[in-house]
Amino acid sequence: MSKKNIDYSVYLVTDRDILAGRDLCEAVEESIKGGATVVQLREKKVSDEEFLEIAKKLKKVTDRYNIPLIINDNVKVAKLVDADGVHIGQSDEELTEARKELGDDKIIGVSATNLEEALKAEKDGADYLGIGAVFFTGSKKDINIPMGIEGLKEIVDRINIPSVAIGGVHLDNVKEVMGTGTDGVAVISEILGKENIFEATKTLKEYVGGKMSKELFGNIIETIREKNPLVFHITNTVTINDCANITLAMGGSPLMSFCKEELEEILSFSSALVINIGTMEKNMRKIVVKAGKIANKLNVPVVLDPVGAGASKPRKELVESLIKEVKFAVIKGNLAEIKTIAGLENSKNRGVDSVEVEENAKEIGKNLAKKLKTVIAITGKEDIVTDGERVALINNGTAMMGKVTGTGCMTASLVGCACGSGVDCMLGAVTAVTSMGIAGEIAEGTLLQSEGNGSLRVKILDNIFNMTKERFLENEKITLENF
């Protein structure tokens, strides 16, 4: 293949350790089927002889699909196996020497951790650069300070050869990474660390390409069922049973507690934390900030449902304290609650209900999401979910759902299930909010003449329990912006 026409967009780096016993060749083949465009064989702990045997087997796979095989840090193995190229680091063989050994037809990539290294590699004849680490990453333990998006962009803007961003690239930051103009992303765990390698690669490919299929939302439902996330709730006592049941219905495991002494122990094995201040009382007020801070320390995503945020001074003070002390993955509320958090004092907040309809709700959500660096989900006649750039407008749901206490609280539990499954919390929030709306629509449509809001509540739970990817995609009414 011509090295001038290489697609570097999804650059898979191998790591047999992360596969936990799964066959390397089978895993790589699944990734190629899902959309991997380059494969780099990375073996740090084996002899040249074993490296060569692994490379020979993998070359048969990459040749079958006409995908370039790049050998990491070993020119000898690259030459013996007739690989498509080699990737060398700053402490490895000199680029000019590697070129003499491999010839002009082979691809040579070079790692660059700063602009000086990048410009030198380009001058010396590198075909592409691996730039990073962009973020903190477990595979590069010697990195003290990642270069970040600005450092990546500085290099990309100055070079005239292809580049791939390396280090800590995941679904929640890949769009920002690709916005620098880099040609692709190099990943390990975002593909090989997933149970379904084909789907993980397909999803990443869609993100990298800037096109997102709504199938991704349906996939999240399947991911939740697969992961069975444990969602710890400090929540509204009026709806605590419904929150537990809807978590179970979605495929998660609920855990409810108001005990300060067990917070750290419980959060150490929790997948997500949902904080709901609906029935605010002294004990709950004492523990929610502490719980949120512990969750942040443990990298457990935190979802906030600021019920009635502006209804009283103590409630408002608690929300202000939470926002100041805790980093939230998602904040879900009605427009009045979101406006209170945003400091827009004219919101007509009547307890847990919002009486507002405002044309600029989308901008309020986007601005707050940017300010707090979180996902904002505004529930109402039209639901709005945004991370400050991407926006999803959701028109599922029914007015009758307002006659059932706790549909908002249950939605927060669904968001917790999604975020606790390790998915992009923006997409997870969209999936959760939409799923609740779909469940309500289907529930109302199947009510008998003699049935009312009590039956609707039960049917909502049943429809979440029976939600599938196919049912979701058949019923979703989502409009996407900037995806």
Coordinates of C-alpha atoms in Angstrom, one line a residue, residues 9 131-135 147-154 156-157 163-187 204 207-208:
S9 CA -7.9 8.1 12.2
I131 CA 2.0 13.4 19.7
G132 CA 1.5 13.2 23.5
A133 CA 0.8 12.3 26.1
V134 CA -2.1 14.7 25.7
F135 CA -3.8 13.6 28.9
M147 CA 0.7 18.6 27.1
G148 CA -3.1 19.1 27.0
I149 CA -5.2 20.3 24.1
E150 CA -3.3 23.5 23.7
G151 CA 0.1 21.7 23.5
L152 CA -1.3 19.3 20.9
K153 CA -2.7 22.1 18.8
E154 CA 0.5 24.1 18.9
V156 CA -0.4 20.2 14.8
D157 CA -0.5 23.8 13.6
S163 CA -0.2 13.1 13.3
V164 CA -2.1 11.0 15.9
A165 CA -2.8 12.1 19.4
I166 CA -1.6 9.7 22.1
G167 CA -2.3 9.4 25.8
G168 CA -5.6 9.4 27.7
V169 CA -7.8 9.8 24.7
H170 CA -11.4 8.6 25.4
L171 CA -14.9 9.2 24.1
D172 CA -15.5 12.1 26.5
N173 CA -12.5 14.1 25.0
V174 CA -12.0 12.7 21.5
K175 CA -14.1 15.4 19.9
E176 CA -12.0 18.1 21.5
V177 CA -8.8 16.3 20.4
M178 CA -10.0 16.0 16.8
G179 CA -10.8 19.7 16.9
T180 CA -7.1 20.5 17.0
G181 CA -6.7 19.3 13.4
T182 CA -4.8 16.1 14.2
D183 CA -5.4 13.2 11.8
G184 CA -6.4 10.6 14.3
V185 CA -6.1 9.1 17.8
A186 CA -4.0 6.3 19.2
V187 CA -5.8 4.3 21.8
L204 CA -14.8 5.6 18.5
Y207 CA -16.7 10.1 17.2
V208 CA -13.4 10.6 15.3

